mmCIF file of C-alpha atoms in Angstrom:
data_model
loop_
_atom_site.group_PDB
_atom_site.id
_atom_site.type_symbol
_atom_site.label_atom_id
_atom_site.label_comp_id
_atom_site.label_asym_id
_atom_site.label_seq_id
_atom_site.Cartn_x
_atom_site.Cartn_y
_atom_site.Cartn_z
ATOM 1 C CA MET S 6 -0.003 0.007 0.016
ATOM 2 C CA ASN S 7 2.762 2.478 0.880
ATOM 3 C CA LYS S 8 4.376 1.719 -2.418
ATOM 4 C CA TYR S 9 1.430 3.223 -4.391
ATOM 5 C CA ILE S 10 1.059 6.316 -2.258
ATOM 6 C CA LYS S 11 4.696 7.341 -2.477
ATOM 7 C CA ASN S 12 4.892 6.944 -6.224
ATOM 8 C CA ASN S 13 4.611 10.526 -7.716
ATOM 9 C CA SER S 14 5.931 9.779 -11.182
ATOM 10 C CA GLY S 15 2.748 10.408 -13.238
ATOM 11 C CA PHE S 16 -0.879 11.647 -13.299
ATOM 12 C CA SER S 17 -3.683 9.661 -11.902
ATOM 13 C CA MET S 18 -6.661 8.721 -14.096
ATOM 14 C CA VAL S 19 -8.941 11.151 -12.219
ATOM 15 C CA GLU S 20 -6.567 14.087 -12.908
ATOM 16 C CA VAL S 21 -6.433 13.270 -16.638
ATOM 17 C CA ILE S 22 -10.293 13.030 -16.866
ATOM 18 C CA VAL S 23 -10.799 16.309 -14.988
ATOM 19 C CA THR S 24 -8.225 18.039 -17.240
ATOM 20 C CA LEU S 25 -9.843 16.742 -20.429
ATOM 21 C CA GLY S 26 -13.257 17.836 -19.128
ATOM 22 C CA LEU S 27 -12.009 21.369 -18.496
ATOM 23 C CA LEU S 28 -10.263 21.575 -21.879
ATOM 24 C CA SER S 29 -13.461 20.452 -23.692
ATOM 25 C CA ILE S 30 -15.462 23.150 -21.919
ATOM 26 C CA VAL S 31 -12.982 25.804 -23.032
ATOM 27 C CA ALA S 32 -12.844 24.407 -26.615
ATOM 28 C CA VAL S 33 -16.672 24.413 -26.869
ATOM 29 C CA SER S 34 -16.854 27.971 -25.555
ATOM 30 C CA GLY S 35 -14.241 29.035 -27.998
ATOM 31 C CA MET S 36 -16.121 27.487 -30.963
ATOM 32 C CA LYS S 37 -19.347 29.179 -29.911
ATOM 33 C CA LEU S 38 -17.541 32.501 -29.644
ATOM 34 C CA ALA S 39 -16.028 32.072 -33.090
ATOM 35 C CA ASP S 40 -19.507 31.218 -34.547
ATOM 36 C CA VAL S 41 -21.072 34.309 -32.983
ATOM 37 C CA SER S 42 -18.163 36.482 -34.195
ATOM 38 C CA GLN S 43 -18.460 35.114 -37.758
ATOM 39 C CA LYS S 44 -22.191 35.883 -37.805
ATOM 40 C CA GLN S 45 -21.629 39.448 -36.479
ATOM 41 C CA THR S 46 -19.020 39.966 -39.263
ATOM 42 C CA VAL S 47 -21.486 38.823 -41.961
ATOM 43 C CA ASN S 48 -24.249 40.961 -40.431
ATOM 44 C CA ALA S 49 -21.965 44.025 -40.358
ATOM 45 C CA GLY S 50 -21.061 43.364 -44.048
ATOM 46 C CA GLN S 51 -24.739 43.179 -44.977
ATOM 47 C CA ASN S 52 -25.461 46.467 -43.171
ATOM 48 C CA THR S 53 -22.566 48.107 -45.012
ATOM 49 C CA GLU S 54 -23.971 46.901 -48.328
ATOM 50 C CA ILE S 55 -27.418 48.288 -47.498
ATOM 51 C CA GLU S 56 -26.024 51.677 -46.422
ATOM 52 C CA GLY S 57 -23.972 51.874 -49.634
ATOM 53 C CA TYR S 58 -27.028 51.155 -51.714
ATOM 54 C CA MET S 59 -29.128 53.748 -49.853
ATOM 55 C CA LYS S 60 -26.283 56.381 -50.296
ATOM 56 C CA ASN S 61 -26.214 55.681 -54.025
ATOM 57 C CA LEU S 62 -30.045 55.852 -54.164
ATOM 58 C CA ARG S 63 -30.059 59.257 -52.304
ATOM 59 C CA GLN S 64 -27.423 60.718 -54.663
ATOM 60 C CA THR S 65 -29.489 59.539 -57.689
ATOM 61 C CA LEU S 66 -32.630 61.096 -56.260
ATOM 62 C CA ARG S 67 -31.056 64.509 -55.718
ATOM 63 C CA THR S 68 -31.108 65.204 -59.453
ATOM 64 C CA ALA S 69 -34.240 65.635 -61.507
ATOM 65 C CA ASP S 70 -33.087 63.250 -64.231
ATOM 66 C CA GLY S 71 -31.992 60.517 -61.861
ATOM 67 C CA CYS S 72 -35.160 60.893 -59.752
ATOM 68 C CA ASN S 73 -37.425 60.780 -62.891
ATOM 69 C CA ALA S 74 -35.596 57.602 -64.051
ATOM 70 C CA ILE S 75 -36.644 55.937 -60.737
ATOM 71 C CA VAL S 76 -40.042 57.493 -60.110
ATOM 72 C CA GLY S 77 -41.192 57.825 -63.698
ATOM 73 C CA THR S 78 -44.727 59.238 -64.044
ATOM 74 C CA ASN S 79 -46.149 57.319 -61.122
ATOM 75 C CA PRO S 80 -44.505 57.664 -57.717
ATOM 76 C CA SER S 81 -46.327 54.604 -56.410
ATOM 77 C CA THR S 82 -44.294 52.329 -58.758
ATOM 78 C CA LEU S 83 -40.554 52.724 -58.459
ATOM 79 C CA ASP S 84 -37.943 51.371 -60.906
ATOM 80 C CA LEU S 85 -34.759 50.824 -58.984
ATOM 81 C CA SER S 86 -32.942 49.127 -61.900
ATOM 82 C CA SER S 87 -31.144 52.410 -62.726
ATOM 83 C CA ILE S 88 -29.261 52.232 -59.409
ATOM 84 C CA ASN S 89 -25.837 50.919 -60.301
ATOM 85 C CA TYR S 90 -25.064 49.115 -57.104
ATOM 86 C CA ASN S 91 -24.542 45.361 -56.697
ATOM 87 C CA LEU S 92 -26.062 43.985 -53.546
ATOM 88 C CA GLY S 93 -24.265 40.813 -52.349
ATOM 89 C CA ARG S 94 -23.862 38.912 -49.141
ATOM 90 C CA ASN S 95 -27.389 37.424 -49.347
ATOM 91 C CA VAL S 96 -29.113 40.818 -49.323
ATOM 92 C CA LYS S 97 -32.066 41.414 -51.634
ATOM 93 C CA ILE S 98 -34.535 44.173 -52.158
ATOM 94 C CA ASP S 99 -37.868 42.849 -50.899
ATOM 95 C CA GLY S 100 -40.058 45.759 -51.904
ATOM 96 C CA THR S 101 -40.557 49.552 -52.034
ATOM 97 C CA ARG S 102 -43.255 51.898 -50.784
ATOM 98 C CA THR S 103 -43.826 55.565 -51.535
ATOM 99 C CA VAL S 104 -45.645 57.945 -49.286
ATOM 100 C CA LEU S 105 -46.825 61.130 -50.925
ATOM 101 C CA PRO S 106 -47.089 64.329 -48.905
ATOM 102 C CA THR S 107 -50.268 66.180 -48.030
ATOM 103 C CA ARG S 108 -50.733 68.733 -50.816
ATOM 104 C CA ASN S 109 -52.370 72.151 -50.943
ATOM 105 C CA SER S 110 -54.260 73.669 -53.836
ATOM 106 C CA ARG S 111 -51.260 75.357 -55.397
ATOM 107 C CA ILE S 112 -48.204 74.357 -57.367
ATOM 108 C CA GLU S 113 -45.627 73.043 -54.862
ATOM 109 C CA VAL S 114 -42.358 71.204 -54.583
ATOM 110 C CA LEU S 115 -42.582 68.702 -51.780
ATOM 111 C CA PRO S 116 -40.629 65.708 -50.512
ATOM 112 C CA ILE S 117 -41.831 62.192 -51.326
ATOM 113 C CA SER S 118 -40.904 59.595 -48.752
ATOM 114 C CA ILE S 119 -39.406 56.451 -50.263
ATOM 115 C CA PHE S 120 -39.080 53.229 -48.209
ATOM 116 C CA VAL S 121 -36.898 50.342 -49.416
ATOM 117 C CA ARG S 122 -37.340 46.997 -47.646
ATOM 118 C CA PHE S 123 -34.397 44.648 -47.679
ATOM 119 C CA ASN S 124 -34.238 40.941 -46.904
ATOM 120 C CA LYS S 125 -31.000 39.871 -45.121
ATOM 121 C CA SER S 126 -30.440 36.095 -45.165
ATOM 122 C CA LEU S 127 -28.063 34.489 -42.710
ATOM 123 C CA ASP S 128 -27.952 30.704 -42.092
ATOM 124 C CA GLY S 129 -31.393 30.223 -43.516
ATOM 125 C CA ASN S 130 -32.873 32.968 -41.273
ATOM 126 C CA ASP S 131 -34.383 35.878 -43.080
ATOM 127 C CA ARG S 132 -34.565 39.309 -41.500
ATOM 128 C CA LYS S 133 -36.251 42.313 -43.053
ATOM 129 C CA ILE S 134 -35.185 45.856 -42.494
ATOM 130 C CA SER S 135 -36.523 49.067 -44.034
ATOM 131 C CA LYS S 136 -34.656 52.205 -44.911
ATOM 132 C CA LYS S 137 -36.143 55.590 -45.755
ATOM 133 C CA THR S 138 -35.043 58.351 -48.125
ATOM 134 C CA TYR S 139 -36.591 61.267 -49.941
ATOM 135 C CA ALA S 140 -37.140 62.611 -53.467
ATOM 136 C CA HIS S 141 -38.377 66.076 -54.271
ATOM 137 C CA ALA S 142 -41.234 66.395 -56.695
ATOM 138 C CA GLN S 143 -43.459 69.089 -58.164
ATOM 139 C CA PHE S 144 -47.234 68.789 -57.806
ATOM 140 C CA ASP S 145 -49.755 70.825 -59.842
ATOM 141 C CA SER S 146 -52.624 72.899 -58.363
ATOM 142 C CA SER S 147 -54.852 69.745 -58.374
ATOM 143 C CA GLY S 148 -52.302 67.891 -56.238
ATOM 144 C CA ASN S 149 -51.180 65.591 -59.082
ATOM 145 C CA PHE S 150 -47.602 64.514 -59.393
ATOM 146 C CA GLN S 151 -45.812 66.291 -62.301
ATOM 147 C CA SER S 152 -42.158 65.298 -62.097
ATOM 148 C CA CYS S 153 -39.130 65.188 -59.848
ATOM 149 C CA VAL S 154 -37.094 68.344 -59.413
ATOM 150 C CA ASP S 155 -33.433 69.038 -58.740
ATOM 151 C CA PHE S 156 -33.100 69.289 -54.979
ATOM 152 C CA ASP S 157 -30.215 71.733 -54.892
ATOM 153 C CA ILE S 158 -31.818 74.185 -57.369
ATOM 154 C CA GLU S 159 -35.188 74.045 -55.611
ATOM 155 C CA SER S 160 -33.576 74.626 -52.264
ATOM 156 C CA VAL S 161 -31.961 77.832 -53.465
ATOM 157 C CA LYS S 162 -35.209 78.880 -55.120
ATOM 158 C CA SER S 163 -37.293 78.207 -52.032
ATOM 159 C CA ALA S 164 -34.917 80.111 -49.764
ATOM 160 C CA TYR S 165 -34.946 83.122 -52.106
ATOM 161 C CA LYS S 166 -38.772 83.038 -52.330
ATOM 162 C CA ILE S 167 -39.168 82.858 -48.511
ATOM 163 C CA ALA S 168 -36.692 85.725 -48.090
ATOM 164 C CA CYS S 169 -38.551 87.854 -50.729
ATOM 165 C CA ASP S 170 -41.966 87.150 -49.194
ATOM 166 C CA THR S 171 -40.598 87.931 -45.703
ATOM 167 C CA ILE S 172 -39.523 91.414 -46.640
ATOM 168 C CA GLY S 173 -42.765 92.108 -48.536
ATOM 169 C CA GLY S 174 -41.606 91.658 -52.099
ATOM 170 C CA THR S 175 -43.166 89.661 -54.899
ATOM 171 C CA PHE S 176 -41.149 86.660 -56.055
ATOM 172 C CA LYS S 177 -40.644 86.215 -59.801
ATOM 173 C CA ASP S 178 -39.132 83.047 -61.272
ATOM 174 C CA GLY S 179 -37.014 83.833 -64.303
ATOM 175 C CA VAL S 180 -35.373 81.656 -66.905
ATOM 176 C CA ALA S 181 -32.193 79.743 -66.408
ATOM 177 C CA GLU S 182 -32.473 79.716 -62.572
ATOM 178 C CA THR S 183 -32.670 83.551 -62.209
ATOM 179 C CA TYR S 184 -35.009 84.914 -59.544
ATOM 180 C CA THR S 185 -36.075 88.450 -58.797
ATOM 181 C CA CYS S 186 -37.865 90.094 -55.912
ATOM 182 C CA ASP S 187 -40.177 92.874 -57.076
ATOM 183 C CA PHE S 188 -40.659 95.694 -54.482
ATOM 184 C CA SER S 189 -42.710 97.988 -56.740
ATOM 185 C CA ALA S 190 -45.955 97.174 -55.005
ATOM 186 C CA LEU S 191 -44.622 98.273 -51.614
ATOM 187 C CA THR S 192 -45.679 101.572 -50.163
ATOM 188 C CA VAL S 193 -43.317 103.398 -47.856
#
């Protein structure tokens, strides 16, 4: 009996089993962590793709020509084929929706809300996310959609018109993006 107790030359079977158990727990935890990290990397890549697509869409909608190519004559039906952006990483456009603004009985330039729904697929699980952007459109006095307008030009025009109206002048829209403020009707 004393002979077995004093022999310290190796590991006992219990020590080996406990060590293997602890190593397997650490290995399984490491594999789970790697799996979660890989899914987060794919998800971040998908989000980057979607944001890139939306940035390209916003830039296209800022110009009248680009906006008209997408919106056409009916803002309810969008044609996104003119957007030159390749979605990858299991991301697809699942649909679009357009929300028209409340219109008054005068000719106006108003923003149209455009929602794009994306389907992100990861390991057989589909997740849908929606993104929103705007296009600026002109509506006639009956509230009917006419066409898209150039956002930058219309912004300058609107600011000039508001400034003219504020100081009591009459705004006049000229040709080739020239605007005047007529003060002849003012009495001093």
